[in-house]
PDB file of C-alpha atoms and ligand atoms in Angstrom:
ATOM      1  CA  UNK A 251      16.953  -7.929 -21.680  1.00 69.00           C
ATOM      2  CA  UNK A 252      18.974  -5.482 -23.682  1.00 88.00           C
ATOM      3  CA  UNK A 253      17.053  -3.972 -26.578  1.00 95.00           C
ATOM      4  CA  UNK A 254      19.187  -4.052 -29.718  1.00 97.00           C
ATOM      5  CA  UNK A 255      16.849  -3.222 -32.567  1.00 98.00           C
ATOM      6  CA  UNK A 256      13.578  -1.578 -33.559  1.00 98.00           C
ATOM      7  CA  UNK A 257      11.483  -2.436 -36.611  1.00 98.00           C
ATOM      8  CA  UNK A 258       8.980   0.064 -37.963  1.00 98.00           C
ATOM      9  CA  UNK A 259       5.974  -0.666 -40.095  1.00 97.00           C
ATOM     10  CA  UNK A 260       5.773   2.001 -42.821  1.00 96.00           C
ATOM     11  CA  UNK A 261       2.164   2.815 -43.774  1.00 94.00           C
ATOM     12  CA  UNK A 262       0.415   4.280 -40.743  1.00 93.00           C
ATOM     13  CA  UNK A 263       3.502   4.434 -38.498  1.00 97.00           C
ATOM     14  CA  UNK A 264       6.160   6.500 -40.322  1.00 97.00           C
ATOM     15  CA  UNK A 265       3.985   8.005 -43.055  1.00 97.00           C
ATOM     16  CA  UNK A 266       0.252   8.336 -43.606  1.00 92.00           C
ATOM     17  CA  UNK A 267      -0.017   6.529 -46.924  1.00 94.00           C
ATOM     18  CA  UNK A 268      -3.212   4.804 -45.741  1.00 89.00           C
ATOM     19  CA  UNK A 269      -5.230   7.694 -47.202  1.00 90.00           C
ATOM     20  CA  UNK A 270      -3.654   7.189 -50.642  1.00 95.00           C
ATOM     21  CA  UNK A 271      -4.344   3.441 -50.511  1.00 95.00           C
ATOM     22  CA  UNK A 272      -7.901   4.303 -49.532  1.00 93.00           C
ATOM     23  CA  UNK A 273      -8.346   6.815 -52.396  1.00 95.00           C
ATOM     24  CA  UNK A 274      -7.046   4.324 -54.951  1.00 96.00           C
ATOM     25  CA  UNK A 275      -9.171   1.425 -53.653  1.00 96.00           C
ATOM     26  CA  UNK A 276     -12.253   3.669 -53.556  1.00 95.00           C
ATOM     27  CA  UNK A 277     -11.608   4.666 -57.179  1.00 96.00           C
ATOM     28  CA  UNK A 278     -11.420   0.994 -58.152  1.00 97.00           C
ATOM     29  CA  UNK A 279     -14.520   0.073 -56.121  1.00 96.00           C
ATOM     30  CA  UNK A 280     -16.453   2.913 -57.822  1.00 96.00           C
ATOM     31  CA  UNK A 281     -15.371   1.642 -61.225  1.00 96.00           C
ATOM     32  CA  UNK A 282     -16.569  -1.854 -60.302  1.00 96.00           C
ATOM     33  CA  UNK A 283     -19.788  -0.344 -58.850  1.00 96.00           C
ATOM     34  CA  UNK A 284     -19.042  -1.807 -55.417  1.00 96.00           C
ATOM     35  CA  UNK A 285     -20.101   0.235 -52.400  1.00 95.00           C
ATOM     36  CA  UNK A 286     -17.008   0.655 -50.213  1.00 88.00           C
ATOM     37  CA  UNK A 287     -17.423   2.220 -46.745  1.00 90.00           C
ATOM     38  CA  UNK A 288     -14.955   3.681 -44.222  1.00 85.00           C
ATOM     39  CA  UNK A 289     -15.386   0.546 -42.122  1.00 86.00           C
ATOM     40  CA  UNK A 290     -14.552  -1.663 -45.096  1.00 89.00           C
ATOM     41  CA  UNK A 291     -11.392   0.398 -45.570  1.00 88.00           C
ATOM     42  CA  UNK A 292     -10.207  -0.461 -42.017  1.00 81.00           C
ATOM     43  CA  UNK A 293     -10.094  -4.129 -43.049  1.00 86.00           C
ATOM     44  CA  UNK A 294      -7.439  -3.371 -45.674  1.00 88.00           C
ATOM     45  CA  UNK A 295      -4.811  -1.977 -43.296  1.00 85.00           C
ATOM     46  CA  UNK A 296      -1.593  -4.004 -43.264  1.00 83.00           C
ATOM     47  CA  UNK A 297      -3.110  -6.526 -45.704  1.00 87.00           C
ATOM     48  CA  UNK A 298      -1.306  -7.351 -48.983  1.00 89.00           C
ATOM     49  CA  UNK A 299      -2.429  -5.871 -52.318  1.00 94.00           C
ATOM     50  CA  UNK A 300      -4.072  -9.053 -53.672  1.00 94.00           C
ATOM     51  CA  UNK A 301      -5.731  -9.844 -50.333  1.00 92.00           C
ATOM     52  CA  UNK A 302      -7.091  -6.270 -50.223  1.00 95.00           C
ATOM     53  CA  UNK A 303      -8.590  -6.692 -53.692  1.00 97.00           C
ATOM     54  CA  UNK A 304     -10.192  -9.990 -52.632  1.00 96.00           C
ATOM     55  CA  UNK A 305     -11.804  -8.269 -49.614  1.00 96.00           C
ATOM     56  CA  UNK A 306     -13.322  -5.619 -51.923  1.00 97.00           C
ATOM     57  CA  UNK A 307     -14.575  -8.249 -54.383  1.00 97.00           C
ATOM     58  CA  UNK A 308     -16.089 -10.196 -51.496  1.00 96.00           C
ATOM     59  CA  UNK A 309     -17.911  -7.036 -50.301  1.00 95.00           C
ATOM     60  CA  UNK A 310     -19.318  -6.601 -53.814  1.00 96.00           C
ATOM     61  CA  UNK A 311     -20.131 -10.299 -54.111  1.00 96.00           C
ATOM     62  CA  UNK A 312     -18.041 -10.382 -57.253  1.00 96.00           C
ATOM     63  CA  UNK A 313     -15.894 -13.211 -58.588  1.00 94.00           C
ATOM     64  CA  UNK A 314     -13.150 -12.601 -61.121  1.00 94.00           C
ATOM     65  CA  UNK A 315     -10.655 -14.860 -62.857  1.00 96.00           C
ATOM     66  CA  UNK A 316      -6.934 -14.683 -62.056  1.00 96.00           C
ATOM     67  CA  UNK A 317      -6.124 -12.545 -65.087  1.00 97.00           C
ATOM     68  CA  UNK A 318      -8.717  -9.863 -64.260  1.00 97.00           C
ATOM     69  CA  UNK A 319      -7.732  -9.858 -60.578  1.00 97.00           C
ATOM     70  CA  UNK A 320      -4.139  -9.115 -61.559  1.00 97.00           C
ATOM     71  CA  UNK A 321      -5.306  -6.421 -63.987  1.00 98.00           C
ATOM     72  CA  UNK A 322      -7.420  -4.622 -61.364  1.00 98.00           C
ATOM     73  CA  UNK A 323      -4.701  -4.889 -58.711  1.00 98.00           C
ATOM     74  CA  UNK A 324      -2.207  -3.284 -61.066  1.00 98.00           C
ATOM     75  CA  UNK A 325      -4.718  -0.589 -62.072  1.00 98.00           C
ATOM     76  CA  UNK A 326      -5.141   0.295 -58.366  1.00 98.00           C
ATOM     77  CA  UNK A 327      -1.369   0.310 -57.957  1.00 98.00           C
ATOM     78  CA  UNK A 328      -0.935   2.687 -60.914  1.00 98.00           C
ATOM     79  CA  UNK A 329      -3.341   5.153 -59.282  1.00 98.00           C
ATOM     80  CA  UNK A 330      -1.639   4.667 -55.898  1.00 98.00           C
ATOM     81  CA  UNK A 331       1.778   5.394 -57.443  1.00 98.00           C
ATOM     82  CA  UNK A 332       0.335   8.587 -58.995  1.00 97.00           C
ATOM     83  CA  UNK A 333      -0.557   9.762 -55.480  1.00 97.00           C
ATOM     84  CA  UNK A 334       2.615   8.710 -53.652  1.00 97.00           C
ATOM     85  CA  UNK A 335       4.876  10.107 -56.373  1.00 97.00           C
ATOM     86  CA  UNK A 336       3.778  13.550 -55.217  1.00 96.00           C
ATOM     87  CA  UNK A 337       4.662  12.905 -51.537  1.00 97.00           C
ATOM     88  CA  UNK A 338       7.114  15.205 -49.742  1.00 97.00           C
ATOM     89  CA  UNK A 339       9.092  14.974 -46.448  1.00 97.00           C
ATOM     90  CA  UNK A 340       6.267  17.028 -44.852  1.00 96.00           C
ATOM     91  CA  UNK A 341       4.213  13.839 -44.841  1.00 96.00           C
ATOM     92  CA  UNK A 342       6.471  12.043 -42.341  1.00 97.00           C
ATOM     93  CA  UNK A 343       4.318  11.518 -39.241  1.00 97.00           C
ATOM     94  CA  UNK A 344       5.185  13.694 -36.196  1.00 98.00           C
ATOM     95  CA  UNK A 345       7.987  12.429 -33.949  1.00 98.00           C
ATOM     96  CA  UNK A 346       9.182   9.678 -36.343  1.00 98.00           C
ATOM     97  CA  UNK A 347      12.467  11.259 -37.398  1.00 98.00           C
ATOM     98  CA  UNK A 348      13.365  12.458 -33.899  1.00 98.00           C
ATOM     99  CA  UNK A 349      12.709   9.041 -32.334  1.00 98.00           C
ATOM    100  CA  UNK A 350      14.600   7.106 -35.018  1.00 98.00           C
ATOM    101  CA  UNK A 351      17.587   9.451 -34.656  1.00 98.00           C
ATOM    102  CA  UNK A 352      17.542   9.035 -30.859  1.00 98.00           C
ATOM    103  CA  UNK A 353      17.618   5.239 -31.265  1.00 98.00           C
ATOM    104  CA  UNK A 354      20.489   5.376 -33.740  1.00 98.00           C
ATOM    105  CA  UNK A 355      22.524   7.654 -31.492  1.00 98.00           C
ATOM    106  CA  UNK A 356      22.048   5.132 -28.679  1.00 97.00           C
ATOM    107  CA  UNK A 357      23.434   2.360 -30.925  1.00 98.00           C
ATOM    108  CA  UNK A 358      20.063   0.671 -31.499  1.00 98.00           C
ATOM    109  CA  UNK A 359      19.635  -0.628 -35.061  1.00 98.00           C
ATOM    110  CA  UNK A 360      16.543   0.424 -36.996  1.00 98.00           C
ATOM    111  CA  UNK A 361      14.698  -1.331 -39.815  1.00 98.00           C
ATOM    112  CA  UNK A 362      11.523  -1.127 -41.872  1.00 98.00           C
ATOM    113  CA  UNK A 363       9.146  -4.124 -41.883  1.00 98.00           C
ATOM    114  CA  UNK A 364       6.403  -3.351 -44.395  1.00 96.00           C
ATOM    115  CA  UNK A 365       4.048  -5.360 -46.587  1.00 93.00           C
ATOM    116  CA  UNK A 366       4.281  -2.697 -49.275  1.00 94.00           C
ATOM    117  CA  UNK A 367       6.087  -3.326 -52.560  1.00 95.00           C
ATOM    118  CA  UNK A 368       6.192   0.463 -52.966  1.00 97.00           C
ATOM    119  CA  UNK A 369       8.405   0.930 -49.876  1.00 97.00           C
ATOM    120  CA  UNK A 370      11.544   2.065 -51.824  1.00 98.00           C
ATOM    121  CA  UNK A 371       9.575   4.758 -53.704  1.00 97.00           C
ATOM    122  CA  UNK A 372       7.915   6.059 -50.502  1.00 98.00           C
ATOM    123  CA  UNK A 373      11.227   6.185 -48.588  1.00 98.00           C
ATOM    124  CA  UNK A 374      12.832   8.021 -51.477  1.00 98.00           C
ATOM    125  CA  UNK A 375       9.969  10.555 -51.768  1.00 98.00           C
ATOM    126  CA  UNK A 376      10.148  11.461 -48.054  1.00 98.00           C
ATOM    127  CA  UNK A 377      13.966  11.540 -48.010  1.00 98.00           C
ATOM    128  CA  UNK A 378      14.429   8.503 -45.760  1.00 98.00           C
ATOM    129  CA  UNK A 379      16.175   6.221 -48.265  1.00 97.00           C
ATOM    130  CA  UNK A 380      19.448   6.200 -46.302  1.00 98.00           C
ATOM    131  CA  UNK A 381      18.085   6.270 -42.763  1.00 98.00           C
ATOM    132  CA  UNK A 382      17.495   2.577 -41.990  1.00 98.00           C
ATOM    133  CA  UNK A 383      20.013  -0.196 -41.339  1.00 98.00           C
ATOM    134  CA  UNK A 384      17.720  -2.664 -43.125  1.00 98.00           C
ATOM    135  CA  UNK A 385      14.555  -2.552 -45.230  1.00 98.00           C
ATOM    136  CA  UNK A 386      12.366  -5.683 -45.346  1.00 98.00           C
ATOM    137  CA  UNK A 387       9.362  -5.058 -47.587  1.00 96.00           C
ATOM    138  CA  UNK A 388       6.777  -6.706 -49.827  1.00 94.00           C
ATOM    139  CA  UNK A 389       9.398  -7.313 -52.518  1.00 94.00           C
ATOM    140  CA  UNK A 390      11.373  -9.670 -50.265  1.00 93.00           C
ATOM    141  CA  UNK A 391       8.636 -11.778 -48.727  1.00 94.00           C
ATOM    142  CA  UNK A 392       5.971 -14.214 -49.841  1.00 92.00           C
ATOM    143  CA  UNK A 393       3.798 -14.565 -46.725  1.00 93.00           C
ATOM    144  CA  UNK A 394       1.599 -11.668 -45.638  1.00 89.00           C
ATOM    145  CA  UNK A 395       1.200 -10.424 -42.039  1.00 91.00           C
ATOM    146  CA  UNK A 396       0.106 -11.961 -39.560  1.00 94.00           C
ATOM    147  CA  UNK A 397       2.808 -14.358 -40.773  1.00 96.00           C
ATOM    148  CA  UNK A 398       6.055 -13.245 -39.065  1.00 98.00           C
ATOM    149  CA  UNK A 399       8.146 -13.541 -42.268  1.00 98.00           C
ATOM    150  CA  UNK A 400       8.631  -9.795 -42.865  1.00 98.00           C
ATOM    151  CA  UNK A 401       9.825  -9.128 -39.291  1.00 98.00           C
ATOM    152  CA  UNK A 402      12.025 -12.235 -39.135  1.00 98.00           C
ATOM    153  CA  UNK A 403      13.583 -11.163 -42.455  1.00 98.00           C
ATOM    154  CA  UNK A 404      14.322  -7.712 -41.005  1.00 98.00           C
ATOM    155  CA  UNK A 405      15.830  -9.313 -37.863  1.00 98.00           C
ATOM    156  CA  UNK A 406      18.073 -11.503 -40.006  1.00 98.00           C
ATOM    157  CA  UNK A 407      19.179  -8.507 -42.090  1.00 98.00           C
ATOM    158  CA  UNK A 408      20.046  -6.657 -38.872  1.00 98.00           C
ATOM    159  CA  UNK A 409      21.732  -9.748 -37.410  1.00 98.00           C
ATOM    160  CA  UNK A 410      19.750  -9.435 -34.157  1.00 98.00           C
ATOM    161  CA  UNK A 411      17.792 -12.116 -32.281  1.00 97.00           C
ATOM    162  CA  UNK A 412      13.982 -11.545 -32.408  1.00 97.00           C
ATOM    163  CA  UNK A 413      13.668 -11.310 -28.586  1.00 96.00           C
ATOM    164  CA  UNK A 414      15.916  -8.262 -28.605  1.00 96.00           C
ATOM    165  CA  UNK A 415      13.708  -6.366 -31.042  1.00 98.00           C
ATOM    166  CA  UNK A 416      10.706  -4.066 -30.592  1.00 98.00           C
ATOM    167  CA  UNK A 417       8.202  -3.621 -33.438  1.00 98.00           C
ATOM    168  CA  UNK A 418       6.005  -0.563 -34.033  1.00 98.00           C
ATOM    169  CA  UNK A 419       2.760  -1.428 -35.843  1.00 97.00           C
ATOM    170  CA  UNK A 420      -0.586   0.236 -36.650  1.00 94.00           C
ATOM    171  CA  UNK A 421      -2.515  -2.809 -37.935  1.00 91.00           C
ATOM    172  CA  UNK A 422      -3.971  -5.792 -36.076  1.00 91.00           C
ATOM    173  CA  UNK A 423      -2.424  -8.203 -38.627  1.00 91.00           C
ATOM    174  CA  UNK A 424       0.946  -6.505 -38.057  1.00 95.00           C
ATOM    175  CA  UNK A 425       0.731  -6.710 -34.261  1.00 97.00           C
ATOM    176  CA  UNK A 426       0.018 -10.435 -34.595  1.00 97.00           C
ATOM    177  CA  UNK A 427       2.952 -10.838 -37.013  1.00 97.00           C
ATOM    178  CA  UNK A 428       5.310  -9.202 -34.488  1.00 98.00           C
ATOM    179  CA  UNK A 429       4.064 -11.405 -31.648  1.00 98.00           C
ATOM    180  CA  UNK A 430       4.330 -14.469 -33.900  1.00 98.00           C
ATOM    181  CA  UNK A 431       7.961 -13.470 -34.508  1.00 98.00           C
ATOM    182  CA  UNK A 432       8.562 -13.495 -30.737  1.00 97.00           C
ATOM    183  CA  UNK A 433       9.191  -9.738 -30.610  1.00 97.00           C
ATOM    184  CA  UNK A 434       7.933  -7.012 -28.320  1.00 97.00           C
ATOM    185  CA  UNK A 435       5.162  -5.089 -30.018  1.00 98.00           C
ATOM    186  CA  UNK A 436       4.108  -1.490 -29.538  1.00 98.00           C
ATOM    187  CA  UNK A 437       0.822  -0.665 -31.220  1.00 98.00           C
ATOM    188  CA  UNK A 438       0.611   2.766 -32.845  1.00 97.00           C
ATOM    189  CA  UNK A 439      -2.981   3.979 -32.897  1.00 95.00           C
ATOM    190  CA  UNK A 440      -6.050   3.093 -30.873  1.00 93.00           C
ATOM    191  CA  UNK A 441      -5.664   0.860 -27.789  1.00 94.00           C
ATOM    192  CA  UNK A 442      -9.170  -0.501 -28.420  1.00 93.00           C
ATOM    193  CA  UNK A 443      -8.138  -1.882 -31.820  1.00 91.00           C
ATOM    194  CA  UNK A 444      -4.523  -2.867 -31.003  1.00 95.00           C
ATOM    195  CA  UNK A 445      -5.167  -4.401 -27.563  1.00 96.00           C
ATOM    196  CA  UNK A 446      -3.025  -7.494 -28.294  1.00 97.00           C
ATOM    197  CA  UNK A 447       0.168  -5.393 -28.354  1.00 97.00           C
ATOM    198  CA  UNK A 448       2.387  -5.134 -25.237  1.00 96.00           C
ATOM    199  CA  UNK A 449       1.681  -1.415 -25.137  1.00 97.00           C
ATOM    200  CA  UNK A 450      -0.117   1.113 -27.349  1.00 98.00           C
ATOM    201  CA  UNK A 451       0.855   4.712 -28.111  1.00 98.00           C
ATOM    202  CA  UNK A 452      -1.117   7.219 -30.232  1.00 97.00           C
ATOM    203  CA  UNK A 453       1.937   8.109 -32.366  1.00 98.00           C
ATOM    204  CA  UNK A 454       5.741   8.140 -32.422  1.00 98.00           C
ATOM    205  CA  UNK A 455       5.676  11.668 -30.976  1.00 98.00           C
ATOM    206  CA  UNK A 456       4.583  10.049 -27.710  1.00 97.00           C
ATOM    207  CA  UNK A 457       7.616   7.814 -27.217  1.00 98.00           C
ATOM    208  CA  UNK A 458      11.322   8.140 -26.470  1.00 98.00           C
ATOM    209  CA  UNK A 459      14.059   5.633 -25.619  1.00 97.00           C
ATOM    210  CA  UNK A 460      13.493   5.918 -21.867  1.00 97.00           C
ATOM    211  CA  UNK A 461       9.765   5.141 -22.211  1.00 97.00           C
ATOM    212  CA  UNK A 462      10.512   2.292 -24.619  1.00 97.00           C
ATOM    213  CA  UNK A 463      12.971   0.693 -22.183  1.00 95.00           C
ATOM    214  CA  UNK A 464      10.295   0.876 -19.491  1.00 95.00           C
ATOM    215  CA  UNK A 465       7.777  -0.907 -21.752  1.00 94.00           C
ATOM    216  CA  UNK A 466      10.380  -3.588 -22.533  1.00 93.00           C
ATOM    217  CA  UNK A 467      11.009  -4.118 -18.829  1.00 91.00           C
ATOM    218  CA  UNK A 468       7.298  -4.305 -17.970  1.00 89.00           C
ATOM    219  CA  UNK A 469       6.573  -6.716 -20.825  1.00 86.00           C
ATOM    220  CA  UNK A 470       8.618  -9.372 -19.059  1.00 78.00           C
ATOM    221  CA  UNK A 471      11.113  -9.893 -21.877  1.00 69.00           C
ATOM    222  CA  UNK A 472      13.969 -10.311 -19.429  1.00 58.00           C
TER     223      UNK A 472
HETATM  224  P1  LIG B 917       1.459  -2.244 -51.863  1.00 50.55           P
HETATM  225  P2  LIG B 917       2.450  -1.660 -44.202  1.00 50.55           P
HETATM  226  C1  LIG B 917       0.766  -2.224 -46.223  1.00 50.55           C
HETATM  227  O1  LIG B 917       1.877  -1.521 -45.716  1.00 50.55           O
HETATM  228  C2  LIG B 917      -0.489  -1.370 -46.191  1.00 50.55           C
HETATM  229  O2  LIG B 917      -0.893  -1.114 -44.853  1.00 50.55           O
HETATM  230  C3  LIG B 917      -1.616  -2.074 -46.911  1.00 50.55           C
HETATM  231  O3  LIG B 917      -2.777  -1.272 -46.920  1.00 50.55           O
HETATM  232  C4  LIG B 917      -1.175  -2.407 -48.363  1.00 50.55           C
HETATM  233  O4  LIG B 917      -2.180  -3.111 -49.071  1.00 50.55           O
HETATM  234  C5  LIG B 917       0.115  -3.237 -48.301  1.00 50.55           C
HETATM  235  O5  LIG B 917       1.109  -2.525 -47.583  1.00 50.55           O
HETATM  236  C6  LIG B 917       0.650  -3.556 -49.682  1.00 50.55           C
HETATM  237  O6  LIG B 917       1.050  -2.370 -50.319  1.00 50.55           O
HETATM  238  O7  LIG B 917       0.200  -2.381 -52.666  1.00 50.55           O
HETATM  239  O8  LIG B 917       2.071  -0.861 -51.925  1.00 50.55           O
HETATM  240  O9  LIG B 917       2.461  -3.334 -52.145  1.00 50.55           O
HETATM  241  O10 LIG B 917       1.376  -1.123 -43.299  1.00 50.55           O
HETATM  242  O11 LIG B 917       2.801  -3.120 -43.984  1.00 50.55           O
HETATM  243  O12 LIG B 917       3.683  -0.760 -44.239  1.00 50.55           O
HETATM  244 MG1  LIG B 918       0.760  -0.254 -41.397  1.00 50.55          MG
END
């Protein structure tokens, strides 16, 4: 199989915005007097904004009407935007730029596949707004990961068949979304947590095109 495209999740793969999400959710949980642990925070990775809020409310055994849920979700987002507005290109995770440039030079198309509605602001803050051939984000989709919608949307925007695409993901829900889309998936993070992926790497500084082609070959996508 000839690899034609790569789709990158944003939070946790290209940039470490997970800590800003975590700070903002913790601030909200404190305001609601809900105890919110590090372990609870893991459950929010890759999950949409409203679903994240529901997980926190469930932890606190709290039920809120639709109007209040929306209000709290937008309060969290205002705090989150305060944090990410101060981001700089220094916050791009190691190896990301080099790897993406290597792919582009080899004629492989690159896209973002993120659940985040704040994707355009983050890309702009870190100076990556013109780097990708396509950006599929939370503003374009209605079904959250593990639904494959975000990755299939990116594939369509690139004009490439799903089986010719490799996805890089740091969240379990995202790995499942990539597999549900019929794509090769490389987990970025811990192999214990992302064991469903075809292969797992600790970060994009540990991959290059040659290694990726080997993974594609071994994954049987031929
Ligand atoms: P927003 P990804 C996801 O981004 C985050 O991992 C997740 O924690 C967040 O709740 C979600 O985006 C929605 O983000 O509130 O900015 O729309 O990992 O899919 O790039
Ligand atoms: Mg992520």
